[in-house]
Amino acid sequence: MKRRDAREHALRVLFQLDHSEMDVHEAMAHVTEEKDAFFELLVQGTMEKREEIDGSLNEKLENWSLARLPKIERTILRMAVYEILFGEDAPKPVVLNEAIELTKAYGDEQSSRFVNGVLSKYLND
């Protein structure tokens, strides 16, 4: 599976898991039967580090709280921040670009600008 596809599948799983009682493995199987280490790492890592990711995001958000964000933006931000903070091989600009592309596909133009603004703060740190 290509990394772009893995990120899109991970987004779908994480979106389902946000405010859901579904098990992580059940959600992953619901999205795809294909086994991929990067996909599984993104989903499980984002879920395991969610508190730390949310704390970091709350520090970067200006005049917003994580709870007020639309669910798709919140999910994309969490997944991208996981990769930026804990990923070992993807360059930060690539992660930023992939997050913006996902936001354009699932959100709107304003959403992509917002996600770009928040994630750009991580590139400058």
Short mmCIF file of C-alpha atoms in Angstrom, two decimals:
data_model
loop_
_atom_site.label_atom_id
_atom_site.label_comp_id
_atom_site.label_asym_id
_atom_site.label_seq_id
_atom_site.Cartn_x
_atom_site.Cartn_y
_atom_site.Cartn_z
CA MET A 1 0.00 0.00 0.00
CA LYS A 2 1.35 3.44 -0.86
CA ARG A 3 1.84 5.83 2.04
CA ARG A 4 -0.78 8.23 0.66
CA ASP A 5 -3.32 5.40 0.63
CA ALA A 6 -2.25 4.32 4.12
CA ARG A 7 -2.79 7.87 5.39
CA GLU A 8 -6.23 8.03 3.80
CA HIS A 9 -7.23 4.68 5.30
CA ALA A 10 -5.83 5.75 8.67
CA LEU A 11 -7.87 8.96 8.46
CA ARG A 12 -11.04 6.94 7.90
CA VAL A 13 -10.29 4.69 10.87
CA LEU A 14 -9.38 7.56 13.20
CA PHE A 15 -12.49 9.46 12.10
CA GLN A 16 -14.64 6.45 13.05
CA LEU A 17 -12.90 6.05 16.38
CA ASP A 18 -13.44 9.68 17.37
CA HIS A 19 -16.40 9.49 19.78
CA SER A 20 -17.03 5.84 19.01
CA GLU A 21 -16.92 2.72 21.12
CA MET A 22 -15.49 0.71 18.21
CA ASP A 23 -12.31 -1.30 18.83
CA VAL A 24 -9.20 -0.14 16.90
CA HIS A 25 -8.70 -3.47 15.16
CA GLU A 26 -12.39 -3.70 14.27
CA ALA A 27 -12.29 -0.19 12.79
CA MET A 28 -9.17 -1.00 10.76
CA ALA A 29 -10.76 -4.17 9.39
CA HIS A 30 -13.88 -2.20 8.52
CA VAL A 31 -11.84 0.20 6.37
CA THR A 32 -9.51 -2.29 4.69
CA GLU A 33 -8.58 -5.93 4.89
CA GLU A 34 -5.14 -5.12 3.49
CA LYS A 35 -2.31 -5.43 5.99
CA ASP A 36 0.16 -2.56 6.01
CA ALA A 37 2.66 -1.73 8.74
CA PHE A 38 2.61 2.04 8.12
CA PHE A 39 -1.21 2.16 8.17
CA GLU A 40 -1.32 0.22 11.44
CA LEU A 41 1.43 2.37 12.96
CA LEU A 42 -0.44 5.57 12.10
CA VAL A 43 -3.71 4.38 13.59
CA GLN A 44 -2.33 2.75 16.72
CA GLY A 45 0.31 5.40 17.31
CA THR A 46 -2.16 8.25 16.97
CA MET A 47 -4.54 6.56 19.37
CA GLU A 48 -1.83 5.71 21.90
CA LYS A 49 -0.34 9.23 21.87
CA ARG A 50 -3.67 11.05 21.59
CA GLU A 51 -3.45 12.88 24.93
CA GLU A 52 0.05 14.11 24.20
CA ILE A 53 -0.95 15.09 20.64
CA ASP A 54 -4.04 16.94 21.87
CA GLY A 55 -1.96 18.83 24.44
CA SER A 56 0.50 19.86 21.77
CA LEU A 57 -2.29 20.94 19.41
CA ASN A 58 -3.99 23.00 22.11
CA GLU A 59 -0.74 24.93 22.54
CA LYS A 60 -0.60 25.68 18.80
CA LEU A 61 -4.26 26.58 18.24
CA GLU A 62 -4.97 30.29 18.44
CA ASN A 63 -8.49 31.37 19.40
CA TRP A 64 -9.69 27.77 18.96
CA SER A 65 -10.05 24.73 21.11
CA LEU A 66 -9.61 21.22 19.80
CA ALA A 67 -13.18 20.39 20.79
CA ARG A 68 -14.55 23.20 18.58
CA LEU A 69 -12.78 22.00 15.45
CA PRO A 70 -14.75 20.09 12.83
CA LYS A 71 -14.17 16.36 13.28
CA ILE A 72 -12.32 15.92 9.95
CA GLU A 73 -9.85 18.72 10.68
CA ARG A 74 -9.26 17.49 14.21
CA THR A 75 -8.61 13.97 12.93
CA ILE A 76 -6.21 15.09 10.19
CA LEU A 77 -4.33 17.33 12.62
CA ARG A 78 -3.97 14.53 15.17
CA MET A 79 -2.66 12.10 12.59
CA ALA A 80 -0.21 14.62 11.10
CA VAL A 81 1.05 15.72 14.50
CA TYR A 82 1.64 12.08 15.40
CA GLU A 83 3.83 11.72 12.32
CA ILE A 84 5.64 14.99 12.96
CA LEU A 85 6.36 14.34 16.64
CA PHE A 86 6.82 10.58 16.70
CA GLY A 87 7.41 9.49 13.10
CA GLU A 88 10.91 8.50 12.25
CA ASP A 89 11.16 8.62 8.51
CA ALA A 90 8.74 11.06 6.84
CA PRO A 91 10.08 14.60 6.43
CA LYS A 92 7.89 17.21 8.12
CA PRO A 93 7.14 19.07 4.84
CA VAL A 94 5.88 15.82 3.29
CA VAL A 95 3.60 15.20 6.27
CA LEU A 96 2.31 18.78 6.01
CA ASN A 97 1.63 18.41 2.29
CA GLU A 98 -0.16 15.09 2.75
CA ALA A 99 -2.34 16.55 5.52
CA ILE A 100 -3.28 19.50 3.31
CA GLU A 101 -4.18 17.17 0.43
CA LEU A 102 -6.37 15.06 2.73
CA THR A 103 -8.05 18.21 4.02
CA LYS A 104 -8.74 19.40 0.48
CA ALA A 105 -10.26 16.01 -0.36
CA TYR A 106 -12.41 15.73 2.77
CA GLY A 107 -12.85 19.33 3.89
CA ASP A 108 -12.98 22.64 2.10
CA GLU A 109 -10.55 25.35 1.01
CA GLN A 110 -10.72 27.19 4.33
CA SER A 111 -10.06 23.95 6.19
CA SER A 112 -6.91 23.30 4.21
CA ARG A 113 -5.59 26.80 4.96
CA PHE A 114 -6.35 26.32 8.65
CA VAL A 115 -4.59 22.93 8.78
CA ASN A 116 -1.64 24.41 6.90
CA GLY A 117 -1.38 27.26 9.41
CA VAL A 118 -1.46 24.98 12.45
CA LEU A 119 0.96 22.40 11.08
CA SER A 120 3.36 25.07 9.79
CA LYS A 121 4.02 25.96 13.43
CA TYR A 122 5.48 22.47 13.88
CA LEU A 123 7.87 22.97 10.99
CA ASN A 124 9.25 26.11 12.55
CA ASP A 125 9.89 24.45 15.94
#
